[in-house]
Amino acid sequence: MAQQIDPVGQLNFLELLEVRQKAFEGPLALLLELIKKHQVEIHEIKLALICAPYQEFLFLMESFDLEVALEFLDIASTLVLIKSRALLPILEPPAEEEGENPEEELKRKLIAYQENRRLSLLLGSLPHLGRDFFTRPFDLELAQEEIEEELTDLTSFRLLEAYRRTTVKRGFKKPHQVAREEFSVKDRVLELLGSLSPKEHRRFSALLPPDPAKPEVVLSFLAVLELTKFGALTLTQAEQFSELHLYVTPNFARLKQSYPGESGAV
């Protein structure tokens, strides 16, 4: 039986050199790079296939920090275990080895690491203070000069008098509660039915007081829409954002006698 050639494990010298030139944050970053080179999703690849190129990368590294080396060797031992299980016949695992499959556990770590790296790149693309925008430098010496003036001969009575003068100048007022005002669309419609006359033409602004509050404007507009819905008014506008004109229709008189109104507060 011919020996099956591992297409993933056969990295040529140039590919290994390219991988070696990159600075990896850790063994998971190296694994993602090896998987990426073969355009395979993490959950689809057999991690036993990248055991050989991973080991070759470790042999090519000239020096390792001890702590970093332990991380790489830990993943290497996991890959060797995965590869050995793939080569051996399928047997029932001993009771003491029952638990999560090492290959599935490593894939889960790779997926979590990949997502964290994606989020870190996303955060890195956001504007940064000192890189994308700047603030005016703070002059500490100038600020210290401004506060070097010493306050002398202060007593509690003088501070109290200064506070009293400040409140008098600013017209200090005691806090008060503002009661909520409720406006009824029905009542405003009835007001318009009583104030408008048949065949009358009026500008919308003429329905409002000289300095109307926002609730009054909204309420009047809703009332006009209500009358328009019943056919008692027609609305025209010369151009966008221009004055709104109201024209009373023949249905106005009939609606004035039969309008039921709708309760509701604004």
CSV table of C-alpha atoms in Angstrom, one decimal:
chain,number,residue,atom,x,y,z
A,1,MET,CA,0.0,0.0,0.0
A,2,ALA,CA,1.5,3.3,-1.1
A,3,GLN,CA,2.2,5.8,1.7
A,4,GLN,CA,-0.2,8.7,1.7
A,5,ILE,CA,1.5,12.1,1.2
A,6,ASP,CA,0.5,14.8,3.6
A,7,PRO,CA,-0.2,17.9,1.4
A,8,VAL,CA,-0.4,20.2,4.4
A,9,GLY,CA,2.8,19.0,6.0
A,10,GLN,CA,4.9,19.5,2.9
A,11,LEU,CA,5.8,23.1,3.3
A,12,ASN,CA,8.6,24.1,1.0
A,13,PHE,CA,11.7,26.0,2.1
A,14,LEU,CA,10.4,29.4,0.9
A,15,GLU,CA,7.1,29.0,2.9
A,16,LEU,CA,9.0,28.1,6.0
A,17,LEU,CA,11.3,31.1,5.5
A,18,GLU,CA,8.2,33.3,5.1
A,19,VAL,CA,6.7,31.9,8.3
A,20,ARG,CA,9.9,32.2,10.2
A,21,GLN,CA,10.3,36.0,9.3
A,22,LYS,CA,7.0,36.8,11.0
A,23,ALA,CA,6.9,37.7,14.7
A,24,PHE,CA,4.2,35.7,16.3
A,25,GLU,CA,2.5,36.6,19.6
A,26,GLY,CA,2.4,33.0,20.6
A,27,PRO,CA,1.9,29.4,19.4
A,28,LEU,CA,-1.8,30.0,18.6
A,29,ALA,CA,-0.8,32.8,16.2
A,30,LEU,CA,1.6,30.4,14.5
A,31,LEU,CA,-1.1,27.7,14.2
A,32,LEU,CA,-3.5,30.2,12.6
A,33,GLU,CA,-0.9,31.2,10.1
A,34,LEU,CA,-0.2,27.6,9.1
A,35,ILE,CA,-3.9,26.9,8.8
A,36,LYS,CA,-4.5,30.2,6.8
A,37,LYS,CA,-1.8,29.1,4.2
A,38,HIS,CA,-3.9,26.2,3.2
A,39,GLN,CA,-7.2,28.1,3.1
A,40,VAL,CA,-9.0,25.7,5.4
A,41,GLU,CA,-11.4,26.6,8.2
A,42,ILE,CA,-10.3,25.8,11.7
A,43,HIS,CA,-13.2,23.3,12.4
A,44,GLU,CA,-12.5,21.5,9.1
A,45,ILE,CA,-8.7,20.9,9.3
A,46,LYS,CA,-7.0,17.9,10.9
A,47,LEU,CA,-4.5,19.4,13.3
A,48,ALA,CA,-2.4,16.3,13.0
A,49,LEU,CA,-1.5,17.5,9.5
A,50,ILE,CA,0.2,20.6,10.7
A,51,CYS,CA,2.3,18.9,13.3
A,52,ALA,CA,5.3,18.6,11.0
A,53,PRO,CA,5.5,22.2,9.8
A,54,TYR,CA,4.9,23.4,13.3
A,55,GLN,CA,7.9,21.4,14.6
A,56,GLU,CA,10.0,22.6,11.6
A,57,PHE,CA,9.3,26.1,12.6
A,58,LEU,CA,10.5,25.5,16.1
A,59,PHE,CA,13.8,23.9,14.8
A,60,LEU,CA,14.4,27.0,12.6
A,61,MET,CA,14.0,29.5,15.5
A,62,GLU,CA,17.4,30.7,16.6
A,63,SER,CA,16.5,31.7,20.1
A,64,PHE,CA,13.5,31.5,22.4
A,65,ASP,CA,12.6,33.2,25.7
A,66,LEU,CA,12.2,30.5,28.2
A,67,GLU,CA,8.6,31.4,29.1
A,68,VAL,CA,7.7,31.7,25.4
A,69,ALA,CA,9.4,28.5,24.6
A,70,LEU,CA,7.3,26.6,27.1
A,71,GLU,CA,4.1,27.9,25.5
A,72,PHE,CA,5.3,26.7,22.0
A,73,LEU,CA,6.5,23.3,23.4
A,74,ASP,CA,3.2,22.8,25.2
A,75,ILE,CA,1.3,23.2,21.9
A,76,ALA,CA,3.8,21.0,20.2
A,77,SER,CA,3.3,18.2,22.7
A,78,THR,CA,-0.5,18.5,22.1
A,79,LEU,CA,0.0,18.3,18.3
A,80,VAL,CA,2.2,15.2,18.7
A,81,LEU,CA,-0.5,13.6,20.9
A,82,ILE,CA,-3.1,14.4,18.2
A,83,LYS,CA,-1.0,13.0,15.4
A,84,SER,CA,-0.1,9.8,17.3
A,85,ARG,CA,-3.8,9.2,18.0
A,86,ALA,CA,-4.5,9.7,14.3
A,87,LEU,CA,-1.9,7.2,13.3
A,88,LEU,CA,-2.8,4.5,15.8
A,89,PRO,CA,-5.9,2.2,15.4
A,90,ILE,CA,-9.1,3.5,16.9
A,91,LEU,CA,-9.4,2.1,20.4
A,92,GLU,CA,-11.6,2.8,23.3
A,93,PRO,CA,-9.7,5.4,25.5
A,94,PRO,CA,-8.9,4.4,29.1
A,95,ALA,CA,-11.2,5.6,31.8
A,96,GLU,CA,-8.6,7.9,33.2
A,97,GLU,CA,-8.2,9.7,29.8
A,98,GLU,CA,-11.9,10.3,29.3
A,99,GLY,CA,-12.8,14.0,28.8
A,100,GLU,CA,-12.6,16.6,26.0
A,101,ASN,CA,-10.8,15.5,22.8
A,102,PRO,CA,-7.4,17.3,22.7
A,103,GLU,CA,-8.0,18.2,19.1
A,104,GLU,CA,-11.4,19.7,19.7
A,105,GLU,CA,-10.1,21.6,22.8
A,106,LEU,CA,-7.2,23.1,20.7
A,107,LYS,CA,-9.6,24.1,17.9
A,108,ARG,CA,-11.8,25.8,20.5
A,109,LYS,CA,-8.8,27.8,21.8
A,110,LEU,CA,-7.9,28.7,18.2
A,111,ILE,CA,-11.4,30.0,17.4
A,112,ALA,CA,-11.4,32.0,20.6
A,113,TYR,CA,-8.0,33.5,19.9
A,114,GLN,CA,-9.0,34.3,16.3
A,115,GLU,CA,-12.0,36.2,17.5
A,116,ASN,CA,-10.0,38.1,20.2
A,117,ARG,CA,-7.5,39.1,17.5
A,118,ARG,CA,-10.2,40.3,15.2
A,119,LEU,CA,-11.7,42.4,18.0
A,120,SER,CA,-8.3,43.9,18.8
A,121,LEU,CA,-7.7,44.9,15.2
A,122,LEU,CA,-11.2,46.5,15.2
A,123,LEU,CA,-10.3,48.5,18.3
A,124,GLY,CA,-7.0,49.4,16.8
A,125,SER,CA,-8.7,50.9,13.8
A,126,LEU,CA,-10.6,53.4,16.0
A,127,PRO,CA,-9.3,56.9,16.5
A,128,HIS,CA,-6.6,57.1,19.1
A,129,LEU,CA,-5.6,60.1,21.2
A,130,GLY,CA,-2.0,61.1,20.3
A,131,ARG,CA,-2.2,59.2,17.0
A,132,ASP,CA,-5.3,60.4,15.1
A,133,PHE,CA,-6.2,63.5,17.1
A,134,PHE,CA,-4.4,65.7,19.5
A,135,THR,CA,-5.1,68.1,22.3
A,136,ARG,CA,-3.5,71.3,23.3
A,137,PRO,CA,-0.4,70.6,25.5
A,138,PHE,CA,-0.9,71.4,29.2
A,139,ASP,CA,1.6,73.8,30.7
A,140,LEU,CA,2.0,72.6,34.2
A,141,GLU,CA,4.4,75.4,35.2
A,142,LEU,CA,1.9,78.1,34.0
A,143,ALA,CA,-0.9,76.4,35.9
A,144,GLN,CA,1.2,76.3,39.1
A,145,GLU,CA,2.0,80.0,38.7
A,146,GLU,CA,-1.8,80.8,38.5
A,147,ILE,CA,-2.5,79.1,41.8
A,148,GLU,CA,0.5,80.2,43.7
A,149,GLU,CA,-1.4,83.2,45.2
A,150,GLU,CA,-1.9,82.5,48.8
A,151,LEU,CA,-5.2,83.3,50.6
A,152,THR,CA,-4.5,84.9,53.9
A,153,ASP,CA,-6.6,86.2,56.8
A,154,LEU,CA,-9.5,83.9,56.0
A,155,THR,CA,-12.1,83.2,58.6
A,156,SER,CA,-15.4,81.3,58.5
A,157,PHE,CA,-17.3,84.6,58.8
A,158,ARG,CA,-15.5,86.1,55.8
A,159,LEU,CA,-16.2,83.0,53.7
A,160,LEU,CA,-19.8,83.1,54.7
A,161,GLU,CA,-20.1,86.7,53.7
A,162,ALA,CA,-18.4,86.0,50.3
A,163,TYR,CA,-20.9,83.2,49.7
A,164,ARG,CA,-23.8,85.5,50.6
A,165,ARG,CA,-22.7,88.2,48.2
A,166,THR,CA,-22.2,85.6,45.4
A,167,THR,CA,-25.7,84.2,45.8
A,168,VAL,CA,-27.2,87.8,45.9
A,169,LYS,CA,-25.4,88.8,42.7
A,170,ARG,CA,-26.5,85.7,40.8
A,171,GLY,CA,-30.1,85.9,42.0
A,172,PHE,CA,-30.1,82.5,43.7
A,173,LYS,CA,-33.5,80.8,43.5
A,174,LYS,CA,-34.8,77.9,45.5
A,175,PRO,CA,-35.4,74.8,43.4
A,176,HIS,CA,-39.0,74.2,42.4
A,177,GLN,CA,-40.9,71.4,40.9
A,178,VAL,CA,-42.3,71.6,37.4
A,179,ALA,CA,-45.7,70.1,37.0
A,180,ARG,CA,-46.4,68.1,33.9
A,181,GLU,CA,-49.0,69.7,31.6
A,182,GLU,CA,-51.3,67.4,29.6
A,183,PHE,CA,-52.7,68.6,26.3
A,184,SER,CA,-55.7,66.9,24.6
A,185,VAL,CA,-55.9,66.5,20.9
A,186,LYS,CA,-59.7,66.3,21.2
A,187,ASP,CA,-59.9,69.6,23.0
A,188,ARG,CA,-57.6,71.3,20.4
A,189,VAL,CA,-59.8,70.0,17.5
A,190,LEU,CA,-62.9,71.3,19.2
A,191,GLU,CA,-61.2,74.7,19.6
A,192,LEU,CA,-60.4,74.8,15.9
A,193,LEU,CA,-63.9,73.8,15.0
A,194,GLY,CA,-65.2,76.7,17.1
A,195,SER,CA,-62.7,79.3,15.8
A,196,LEU,CA,-62.7,78.5,12.0
A,197,SER,CA,-65.5,79.4,9.7
A,198,PRO,CA,-66.7,77.8,6.4
A,199,LYS,CA,-64.7,78.7,3.3
A,200,GLU,CA,-62.0,80.3,5.5
A,201,HIS,CA,-58.4,80.3,4.5
A,202,ARG,CA,-55.8,80.7,7.3
A,203,ARG,CA,-52.1,80.2,7.7
A,204,PHE,CA,-51.0,77.6,10.2
A,205,SER,CA,-48.9,80.1,12.1
A,206,ALA,CA,-52.0,82.2,12.7
A,207,LEU,CA,-53.4,79.3,14.8
A,208,LEU,CA,-50.6,79.7,17.4
A,209,PRO,CA,-49.9,82.4,20.0
A,210,PRO,CA,-47.1,84.9,19.5
A,211,ASP,CA,-44.4,82.8,21.3
A,212,PRO,CA,-45.8,79.2,21.3
A,213,ALA,CA,-44.2,76.4,23.3
A,214,LYS,CA,-43.2,73.3,21.5
A,215,PRO,CA,-46.1,71.2,22.9
A,216,GLU,CA,-48.6,73.8,21.6
A,217,VAL,CA,-47.1,73.6,18.1
A,218,VAL,CA,-47.2,69.8,18.1
A,219,LEU,CA,-50.8,69.7,19.5
A,220,SER,CA,-52.1,72.2,16.9
A,221,PHE,CA,-50.4,70.3,14.0
A,222,LEU,CA,-52.0,67.0,15.2
A,223,ALA,CA,-55.4,68.7,15.4
A,224,VAL,CA,-55.0,70.0,11.9
A,225,LEU,CA,-54.1,66.5,10.6
A,226,GLU,CA,-57.1,65.2,12.4
A,227,LEU,CA,-59.4,67.7,10.7
A,228,THR,CA,-57.7,66.9,7.3
A,229,LYS,CA,-58.3,63.2,7.9
A,230,PHE,CA,-62.1,63.8,8.2
A,231,GLY,CA,-62.0,66.0,5.0
A,232,ALA,CA,-62.8,69.3,6.9
A,233,LEU,CA,-59.5,70.9,5.8
A,234,THR,CA,-57.2,70.8,2.9
A,235,LEU,CA,-53.5,71.7,3.3
A,236,THR,CA,-51.2,73.4,0.7
A,237,GLN,CA,-47.6,74.4,0.8
A,238,ALA,CA,-45.8,76.5,-1.9
A,239,GLU,CA,-42.4,74.8,-1.4
A,240,GLN,CA,-40.6,72.6,1.1
A,241,PHE,CA,-40.4,74.1,4.6
A,242,SER,CA,-42.6,77.1,3.6
A,243,GLU,CA,-45.7,78.3,5.4
A,244,LEU,CA,-48.6,75.8,5.7
A,245,HIS,CA,-52.0,77.1,4.5
A,246,LEU,CA,-55.3,75.7,5.6
A,247,TYR,CA,-58.5,75.8,3.6
A,248,VAL,CA,-61.9,75.0,5.1
A,249,THR,CA,-64.0,72.6,3.0
A,250,PRO,CA,-67.8,72.1,2.8
A,251,ASN,CA,-67.4,69.1,5.1
A,252,PHE,CA,-66.3,71.4,7.9
A,253,ALA,CA,-69.9,72.4,9.0
A,254,ARG,CA,-71.1,68.7,9.0
A,255,LEU,CA,-68.1,67.6,11.1
A,256,LYS,CA,-68.6,70.5,13.5
A,257,GLN,CA,-72.0,69.0,14.4
A,258,SER,CA,-70.9,65.3,14.6
A,259,TYR,CA,-67.2,65.2,15.6
A,260,PRO,CA,-66.9,62.6,18.3
A,261,GLY,CA,-63.3,63.5,19.4
A,262,GLU,CA,-60.6,61.2,20.6
A,263,SER,CA,-59.3,61.3,24.1
A,264,GLY,CA,-55.6,61.3,24.4
A,265,ALA,CA,-53.0,63.5,26.0
A,266,VAL,CA,-49.8,64.8,24.4
